[in-house]
PDB file of C-alpha atoms in Angstrom:
ATOM      1  CA  MET V  75      21.928  -5.949  14.886  1.00  0.00           C
ATOM      2  CA  THR V  76      24.375  -3.185  14.729  1.00  0.00           C
ATOM      3  CA  ASP V  77      23.454   0.244  13.500  1.00  0.00           C
ATOM      4  CA  SER V  78      25.302  -0.268  10.194  1.00  0.00           C
ATOM      5  CA  SER V  79      23.606  -3.578   9.469  1.00  0.00           C
ATOM      6  CA  ALA V  80      20.202  -2.136  10.432  1.00  0.00           C
ATOM      7  CA  GLN V  81      20.772   0.778   7.982  1.00  0.00           C
ATOM      8  CA  LEU V  82      21.859  -1.768   5.325  1.00  0.00           C
ATOM      9  CA  ALA V  83      18.555  -3.768   5.890  1.00  0.00           C
ATOM     10  CA  ALA V  84      16.431  -0.564   5.759  1.00  0.00           C
ATOM     11  CA  THR V  85      18.209   0.605   2.529  1.00  0.00           C
ATOM     12  CA  THR V  86      17.682  -2.888   1.009  1.00  0.00           C
ATOM     13  CA  MET V  87      13.954  -2.824   1.818  1.00  0.00           C
ATOM     14  CA  LEU V  88      13.594   0.693   0.414  1.00  0.00           C
ATOM     15  CA  ASN V  89      15.454  -0.177  -2.771  1.00  0.00           C
ATOM     16  CA  GLU V  90      13.289  -3.355  -3.302  1.00  0.00           C
ATOM     17  CA  MET V  91      10.159  -1.273  -2.930  1.00  0.00           C
ATOM     18  CA  ALA V  92      11.480   1.416  -5.197  1.00  0.00           C
ATOM     19  CA  GLU V  93      12.218  -1.253  -7.902  1.00  0.00           C
ATOM     20  CA  LEU V  94       8.846  -2.794  -7.629  1.00  0.00           C
ATOM     21  CA  GLN V  95       7.227   0.661  -7.853  1.00  0.00           C
ATOM     22  CA  GLU V  96       9.244   1.469 -10.891  1.00  0.00           C
ATOM     23  CA  ALA V  97       8.161  -1.747 -12.618  1.00  0.00           C
ATOM     24  CA  HIS V  98       4.537  -1.151 -11.742  1.00  0.00           C
ATOM     25  CA  ASN V  99       4.511   2.485 -12.970  1.00  0.00           C
ATOM     26  CA  THR V 100       6.173   1.384 -16.174  1.00  0.00           C
ATOM     27  CA  GLN V 101       3.474  -1.239 -16.588  1.00  0.00           C
ATOM     28  CA  VAL V 102       0.889   1.561 -16.392  1.00  0.00           C
ATOM     29  CA  HIS V 103       2.649   3.859 -18.752  1.00  0.00           C
ATOM     30  CA  PRO V 104       6.287   3.335 -20.081  1.00  0.00           C
ATOM     31  CA  GLN V 105       6.780   7.148 -19.882  1.00  0.00           C
ATOM     32  CA  TRP V 106       5.210   7.542 -16.458  1.00  0.00           C
ATOM     33  CA  ARG V 107       7.754  10.098 -15.301  1.00  0.00           C
ATOM     34  CA  THR V 108       6.765  12.633 -17.911  1.00  0.00           C
ATOM     35  CA  GLN V 109       2.898  12.258 -17.780  1.00  0.00           C
ATOM     36  CA  GLY V 110       2.370  14.841 -14.866  1.00  0.00           C
ATOM     37  CA  TYR V 111       0.420  12.295 -12.814  1.00  0.00           C
ATOM     38  CA  ALA V 112      -1.040  14.071  -9.688  1.00  0.00           C
ATOM     39  CA  TYR V 113       0.337  11.716  -7.073  1.00  0.00           C
ATOM     40  CA  TYR V 114      -0.380  14.292  -4.433  1.00  0.00           C
ATOM     41  CA  ARG V 115      -4.113  14.077  -5.252  1.00  0.00           C
ATOM     42  CA  ALA V 116      -4.102  10.345  -4.984  1.00  0.00           C
ATOM     43  CA  ILE V 117      -2.510  10.675  -1.512  1.00  0.00           C
ATOM     44  CA  TRP V 118      -5.180  12.995  -0.047  1.00  0.00           C
ATOM     45  CA  VAL V 119      -8.030  10.957  -1.531  1.00  0.00           C
ATOM     46  CA  GLU V 120      -6.471   7.850   0.020  1.00  0.00           C
ATOM     47  CA  CYS V 121      -6.211   9.669   3.269  1.00  0.00           C
ATOM     48  CA  ALA V 122      -9.979  10.110   3.301  1.00  0.00           C
ATOM     49  CA  GLU V 123     -10.566   6.429   2.401  1.00  0.00           C
ATOM     50  CA  MET V 124      -8.243   5.442   5.224  1.00  0.00           C
ATOM     51  CA  LEU V 125     -10.029   7.389   7.887  1.00  0.00           C
ATOM     52  CA  ASP V 126     -13.305   5.811   6.773  1.00  0.00           C
ATOM     53  CA  HIS V 127     -11.719   2.434   7.378  1.00  0.00           C
ATOM     54  CA  PHE V 128     -10.435   3.735  10.694  1.00  0.00           C
ATOM     55  CA  ALA V 129     -13.825   4.869  11.856  1.00  0.00           C
ATOM     56  CA  TRP V 130     -14.477   8.548  12.757  1.00  0.00           C
ATOM     57  CA  LYS V 131     -18.124   9.211  12.593  1.00  0.00           C
ATOM     58  CA  TRP V 132     -19.624  10.041  16.016  1.00  0.00           C
ATOM     59  CA  TRP V 133     -23.207   9.855  14.843  1.00  0.00           C
ATOM     60  CA  LYS V 134     -23.197   6.147  14.052  1.00  0.00           C
ATOM     61  CA  LYS V 135     -21.609   2.898  15.308  1.00  0.00           C
ATOM     62  CA  GLN V 136     -18.427   2.089  13.620  1.00  0.00           C
ATOM     63  CA  ASP V 137     -15.640  -0.493  14.057  1.00  0.00           C
ATOM     64  CA  ALA V 138     -12.224   0.135  12.774  1.00  0.00           C
ATOM     65  CA  ASP V 139     -10.826  -2.311  10.250  1.00  0.00           C
ATOM     66  CA  ILE V 140      -7.185  -1.963  11.004  1.00  0.00           C
ATOM     67  CA  GLU V 141      -6.046  -4.396   8.378  1.00  0.00           C
ATOM     68  CA  GLN V 142      -7.661  -2.327   5.697  1.00  0.00           C
ATOM     69  CA  VAL V 143      -6.344   0.884   7.255  1.00  0.00           C
ATOM     70  CA  LYS V 144      -2.818  -0.576   6.918  1.00  0.00           C
ATOM     71  CA  LEU V 145      -3.455  -1.360   3.257  1.00  0.00           C
ATOM     72  CA  GLU V 146      -4.656   2.158   2.670  1.00  0.00           C
ATOM     73  CA  LEU V 147      -1.398   3.484   4.221  1.00  0.00           C
ATOM     74  CA  VAL V 148       0.428   1.175   1.983  1.00  0.00           C
ATOM     75  CA  ASP V 149      -1.491   2.519  -1.028  1.00  0.00           C
ATOM     76  CA  ILE V 150      -0.345   5.999   0.029  1.00  0.00           C
ATOM     77  CA  TRP V 151       3.244   4.689   0.107  1.00  0.00           C
ATOM     78  CA  HIS V 152       2.901   3.561  -3.517  1.00  0.00           C
ATOM     79  CA  PHE V 153       2.103   7.139  -4.515  1.00  0.00           C
ATOM     80  CA  ALA V 154       4.772   8.591  -2.229  1.00  0.00           C
ATOM     81  CA  LEU V 155       7.381   6.335  -3.786  1.00  0.00           C
ATOM     82  CA  SER V 156       6.274   7.391  -7.245  1.00  0.00           C
ATOM     83  CA  ASP V 157       6.509  11.062  -6.325  1.00  0.00           C
ATOM     84  CA  MET V 158      10.017  10.579  -4.813  1.00  0.00           C
ATOM     85  CA  LEU V 159      11.250   8.467  -7.758  1.00  0.00           C
ATOM     86  CA  ARG V 160      10.132  11.082 -10.216  1.00  0.00           C
ATOM     87  CA  ALA V 161      11.696  13.842  -8.178  1.00  0.00           C
ATOM     88  CA  ASP V 162      14.835  11.773  -7.542  1.00  0.00           C
ATOM     89  CA  THR V 163      14.568  12.380  -3.799  1.00  0.00           C
ATOM     90  CA  LEU V 164      14.908   8.741  -2.626  1.00  0.00           C
ATOM     91  CA  SER V 165      18.056   8.264  -0.525  1.00  0.00           C
ATOM     92  CA  ASP V 166      19.557   6.398   2.375  1.00  0.00           C
ATOM     93  CA  THR V 167      18.237   9.217   4.572  1.00  0.00           C
ATOM     94  CA  VAL V 168      14.654   8.223   3.733  1.00  0.00           C
ATOM     95  CA  ALA V 169      15.502   4.568   4.613  1.00  0.00           C
ATOM     96  CA  ALA V 170      17.037   5.732   7.905  1.00  0.00           C
ATOM     97  CA  GLU V 171      14.071   7.818   8.845  1.00  0.00           C
ATOM     98  CA  LEU V 172      11.702   4.844   8.046  1.00  0.00           C
ATOM     99  CA  ASP V 173      13.838   2.583  10.131  1.00  0.00           C
ATOM    100  CA  ALA V 174      13.917   5.065  13.021  1.00  0.00           C
ATOM    101  CA  VAL V 175      10.163   4.924  13.560  1.00  0.00           C
ATOM    102  CA  VAL V 176       9.368   3.517  16.898  1.00  0.00           C
ATOM    103  CA  PRO V 177       5.696   2.280  16.761  1.00  0.00           C
ATOM    104  CA  THR V 178       3.449   2.845  19.684  1.00  0.00           C
ATOM    105  CA  GLU V 179       2.467  -0.338  21.647  1.00  0.00           C
ATOM    106  CA  GLN V 180      -1.154   0.090  20.494  1.00  0.00           C
ATOM    107  CA  VAL V 181      -3.249   2.272  18.161  1.00  0.00           C
ATOM    108  CA  ASP V 182      -3.087   5.933  19.270  1.00  0.00           C
ATOM    109  CA  ALA V 183      -6.412   6.867  17.688  1.00  0.00           C
ATOM    110  CA  GLU V 184      -6.478  10.589  17.911  1.00  0.00           C
ATOM    111  CA  ALA V 185      -2.784  11.047  17.059  1.00  0.00           C
ATOM    112  CA  PHE V 186      -3.248   8.788  14.128  1.00  0.00           C
ATOM    113  CA  ARG V 187      -6.253  10.809  12.770  1.00  0.00           C
ATOM    114  CA  GLN V 188      -4.245  14.019  13.266  1.00  0.00           C
ATOM    115  CA  ALA V 189      -1.276  12.597  11.393  1.00  0.00           C
ATOM    116  CA  VAL V 190      -3.528  11.478   8.445  1.00  0.00           C
ATOM    117  CA  GLU V 191      -4.987  14.979   8.257  1.00  0.00           C
ATOM    118  CA  GLN V 192      -1.499  16.564   8.255  1.00  0.00           C
ATOM    119  CA  LEU V 193      -0.481  14.158   5.516  1.00  0.00           C
ATOM    120  CA  ALA V 194      -3.476  15.125   3.424  1.00  0.00           C
ATOM    121  CA  GLU V 195      -2.834  18.825   4.145  1.00  0.00           C
ATOM    122  CA  SER V 196       0.803  18.646   3.284  1.00  0.00           C
ATOM    123  CA  SER V 197      -0.006  16.908  -0.026  1.00  0.00           C
ATOM    124  CA  LEU V 198      -2.382  19.687  -1.009  1.00  0.00           C
ATOM    125  CA  ARG V 199      -0.004  22.456   0.111  1.00  0.00           C
ATOM    126  CA  CYS V 200       3.098  21.322  -1.564  1.00  0.00           C
ATOM    127  CA  LYS V 201       1.447  19.401  -4.416  1.00  0.00           C
ATOM    128  CA  GLY V 202       3.726  16.394  -3.509  1.00  0.00           C
ATOM    129  CA  PHE V 203       4.737  14.131  -0.678  1.00  0.00           C
ATOM    130  CA  GLU V 204       6.307  15.074   2.577  1.00  0.00           C
ATOM    131  CA  LEU V 205       7.711  12.114   4.693  1.00  0.00           C
ATOM    132  CA  ALA V 206       7.244  13.511   8.268  1.00  0.00           C
ATOM    133  CA  PRO V 207       3.434  13.097   8.642  1.00  0.00           C
ATOM    134  CA  PHE V 208       3.672   9.774   6.874  1.00  0.00           C
ATOM    135  CA  LEU V 209       6.190   8.575   9.612  1.00  0.00           C
ATOM    136  CA  GLU V 210       3.893   9.834  12.304  1.00  0.00           C
ATOM    137  CA  ALA V 211       0.959   7.913  10.832  1.00  0.00           C
ATOM    138  CA  MET V 212       3.178   4.803  10.841  1.00  0.00           C
ATOM    139  CA  ARG V 213       4.226   5.378  14.411  1.00  0.00           C
ATOM    140  CA  THR V 214       0.747   5.910  15.799  1.00  0.00           C
ATOM    141  CA  LEU V 215      -1.088   3.197  13.840  1.00  0.00           C
ATOM    142  CA  PRO V 216       1.323   1.436  14.579  1.00  0.00           C
ATOM    143  CA  MET V 217       3.397   0.037  11.736  1.00  0.00           C
ATOM    144  CA  SER V 218       7.119  -0.689  11.516  1.00  0.00           C
ATOM    145  CA  LEU V 219       9.288  -0.507   8.464  1.00  0.00           C
ATOM    146  CA  LEU V 220       9.361  -4.320   8.291  1.00  0.00           C
ATOM    147  CA  GLU V 221       5.526  -4.499   8.238  1.00  0.00           C
ATOM    148  CA  LEU V 222       5.307  -1.670   5.712  1.00  0.00           C
ATOM    149  CA  HIS V 223       7.725  -3.614   3.396  1.00  0.00           C
ATOM    150  CA  GLY V 224       5.813  -6.871   3.760  1.00  0.00           C
ATOM    151  CA  LEU V 225       2.390  -5.299   3.131  1.00  0.00           C
ATOM    152  CA  TYR V 226       3.848  -3.213   0.172  1.00  0.00           C
ATOM    153  CA  VAL V 227       5.198  -6.313  -1.607  1.00  0.00           C
ATOM    154  CA  GLY V 228       1.706  -7.950  -1.129  1.00  0.00           C
ATOM    155  CA  LYS V 229      -0.204  -4.929  -2.452  1.00  0.00           C
ATOM    156  CA  ASN V 230       2.316  -4.412  -5.321  1.00  0.00           C
ATOM    157  CA  VAL V 231       1.533  -8.013  -6.415  1.00  0.00           C
ATOM    158  CA  LEU V 232      -2.203  -7.266  -6.359  1.00  0.00           C
ATOM    159  CA  ASN V 233      -1.713  -4.111  -8.338  1.00  0.00           C
ATOM    160  CA  ARG V 234       0.224  -6.063 -11.017  1.00  0.00           C
ATOM    161  CA  PHE V 235      -2.525  -8.724 -10.949  1.00  0.00           C
ATOM    162  CA  ARG V 236      -5.140  -5.990 -11.486  1.00  0.00           C
ATOM    163  CA  GLN V 237      -3.159  -4.472 -14.463  1.00  0.00           C
ATOM    164  CA  ASP V 238      -2.677  -7.897 -16.040  1.00  0.00           C
ATOM    165  CA  HIS V 239      -6.390  -8.589 -15.866  1.00  0.00           C
ATOM    166  CA  GLY V 240      -7.892  -5.371 -17.273  1.00  0.00           C
ATOM    167  CA  TYR V 241      -7.902  -2.871 -14.519  1.00  0.00           C
ATOM    168  CA  LYS V 242      -6.927   0.017 -16.847  1.00  0.00           C
ATOM    169  CA  ASN V 243      -9.420  -0.752 -19.603  1.00  0.00           C
ATOM    170  CA  GLY V 244     -12.253  -1.521 -17.116  1.00  0.00           C
ATOM    171  CA  THR V 245     -12.618  -5.328 -17.623  1.00  0.00           C
ATOM    172  CA  TYR V 246     -11.167  -6.286 -14.165  1.00  0.00           C
ATOM    173  CA  HIS V 247     -13.645  -7.188 -11.396  1.00  0.00           C
ATOM    174  CA  LYS V 248     -12.433  -5.529  -8.155  1.00  0.00           C
ATOM    175  CA  THR V 249     -15.308  -7.176  -6.125  1.00  0.00           C
ATOM    176  CA  TRP V 250     -15.221 -10.833  -5.766  1.00  0.00           C
ATOM    177  CA  GLN V 251     -18.463 -12.282  -4.615  1.00  0.00           C
ATOM    178  CA  GLY V 252     -19.389  -9.205  -2.589  1.00  0.00           C
ATOM    179  CA  ARG V 253     -15.951  -8.507  -1.157  1.00  0.00           C
ATOM    180  CA  GLU V 254     -13.231  -6.127  -2.432  1.00  0.00           C
ATOM    181  CA  ASP V 255      -9.953  -7.774  -3.647  1.00  0.00           C
ATOM    182  CA  ASN V 256      -8.109  -5.943  -0.801  1.00  0.00           C
ATOM    183  CA  GLU V 257      -9.955  -8.111   1.630  1.00  0.00           C
ATOM    184  CA  HIS V 258      -9.060 -11.281  -0.214  1.00  0.00           C
ATOM    185  CA  LEU V 259      -5.495 -10.048  -0.291  1.00  0.00           C
ATOM    186  CA  VAL V 260      -5.288  -9.824   3.543  1.00  0.00           C
ATOM    187  CA  GLU V 261      -6.388 -13.458   3.749  1.00  0.00           C
ATOM    188  CA  LEU V 262      -4.060 -14.679   1.020  1.00  0.00           C
ATOM    189  CA  LEU V 263      -1.004 -12.944   2.388  1.00  0.00           C
ATOM    190  CA  THR V 264      -1.105 -15.307   5.415  1.00  0.00           C
ATOM    191  CA  SER V 265      -1.893 -18.499   3.329  1.00  0.00           C
ATOM    192  CA  ALA V 266       0.820 -17.652   0.804  1.00  0.00           C
ATOM    193  CA  ARG V 267       3.432 -17.342   3.397  1.00  0.00           C
ATOM    194  CA  GLU V 268       2.296 -20.728   4.907  1.00  0.00           C
ATOM    195  CA  GLU V 269       2.387 -22.474   1.590  1.00  0.00           C
ATOM    196  CA  LEU V 270       5.730 -20.844   0.703  1.00  0.00           C
ATOM    197  CA  ALA V 271       7.201 -22.377   4.048  1.00  0.00           C
ATOM    198  CA  THR V 272       6.162 -25.904   2.990  1.00  0.00           C
ATOM    199  CA  ALA V 273       6.865 -25.684  -0.828  1.00  0.00           C
ATOM    200  CA  ASP V 274       8.933 -28.497  -2.408  1.00  0.00           C
ATOM    201  CA  ALA V 275      10.331 -26.273  -5.124  1.00  0.00           C
ATOM    202  CA  PRO V 276      11.827 -22.864  -4.634  1.00  0.00           C
ATOM    203  CA  VAL V 277       9.402 -20.004  -5.414  1.00  0.00           C
ATOM    204  CA  SER V 278       9.318 -16.392  -4.497  1.00  0.00           C
ATOM    205  CA  PHE V 279       6.712 -14.949  -2.151  1.00  0.00           C
ATOM    206  CA  ALA V 280       5.544 -12.703  -4.856  1.00  0.00           C
ATOM    207  CA  GLU V 281       5.010 -15.652  -7.237  1.00  0.00           C
ATOM    208  CA  GLN V 282       3.220 -17.622  -4.571  1.00  0.00           C
ATOM    209  CA  LEU V 283       0.862 -14.706  -3.794  1.00  0.00           C
ATOM    210  CA  TYR V 284       0.190 -14.079  -7.469  1.00  0.00           C
ATOM    211  CA  ALA V 285      -0.795 -17.555  -8.046  1.00  0.00           C
ATOM    212  CA  ALA V 286      -3.127 -17.598  -5.056  1.00  0.00           C
ATOM    213  CA  LEU V 287      -4.808 -14.425  -6.217  1.00  0.00           C
ATOM    214  CA  ALA V 288      -5.329 -15.897  -9.699  1.00  0.00           C
ATOM    215  CA  ALA V 289      -6.714 -19.136  -8.340  1.00  0.00           C
ATOM    216  CA  ARG V 290      -9.270 -17.298  -6.111  1.00  0.00           C
ATOM    217  CA  TYR V 291     -10.240 -14.769  -8.859  1.00  0.00           C
ATOM    218  CA  ALA V 292     -10.918 -17.637 -11.257  1.00  0.00           C
ATOM    219  CA  GLU V 293     -13.037 -19.366  -8.667  1.00  0.00           C
ATOM    220  CA  LEU V 294     -14.997 -16.360  -7.664  1.00  0.00           C
ATOM    221  CA  THR V 295     -15.388 -14.442 -10.772  1.00  0.00           C
ATOM    222  CA  PRO V 296     -17.360 -16.398 -13.471  1.00  0.00           C
ATOM    223  CA  SER V 297     -16.203 -14.150 -16.418  1.00  0.00           C
ATOM    224  CA  TYR V 298     -12.538 -14.768 -15.606  1.00  0.00           C
ATOM    225  CA  PRO V 299     -10.992 -16.520 -18.661  1.00  0.00           C
ATOM    226  CA  SER V 300     -10.009 -20.091 -17.983  1.00  0.00           C
TER     227      SER V 300
END
């Protein structure tokens, strides 16, 4: 792939994520841009949750759940996109910087922890989002732009499913038979891709995943309306 085609692919992925984020934010509140939502606060809180999944406590045995760590980083990207969309700072330069990330061959644990702390610190300092520490977290986790995009689309579908089923008014069940919906999402991402590959009729990945979430939610949550 040439440099120009790689840049085009990166810009396309960023634009798709931005469009999905715009749609989700509008679902939450049609005038979301003027509500003063503290996206920076959501970012630093998600940083703490991500470190909990990554395992950092020296006084007890912990095993890192890398799949959930990745989903937490994707959650942060949702808030980062929201902040950049509101501030009108999304650009081809952001796409190029995301595409330029060269992930480490394996998890660089201490470098990742430091990057997460820098991301939290910068969000508190500037009351917004700064790209550099996020890119470092991607690099050391490791996560490429392609993986970020794939997981973002999956989590965006789950966020839409949550809103459609009462997340904002408190009627949605986030725990399905003792496991958070994020855990079910990780499993269903794989199965949805496999089913999509063998589907007789054309259907988008997002539609396939949404249907899989609805089926499992109905099966595992008794109060789900039939």
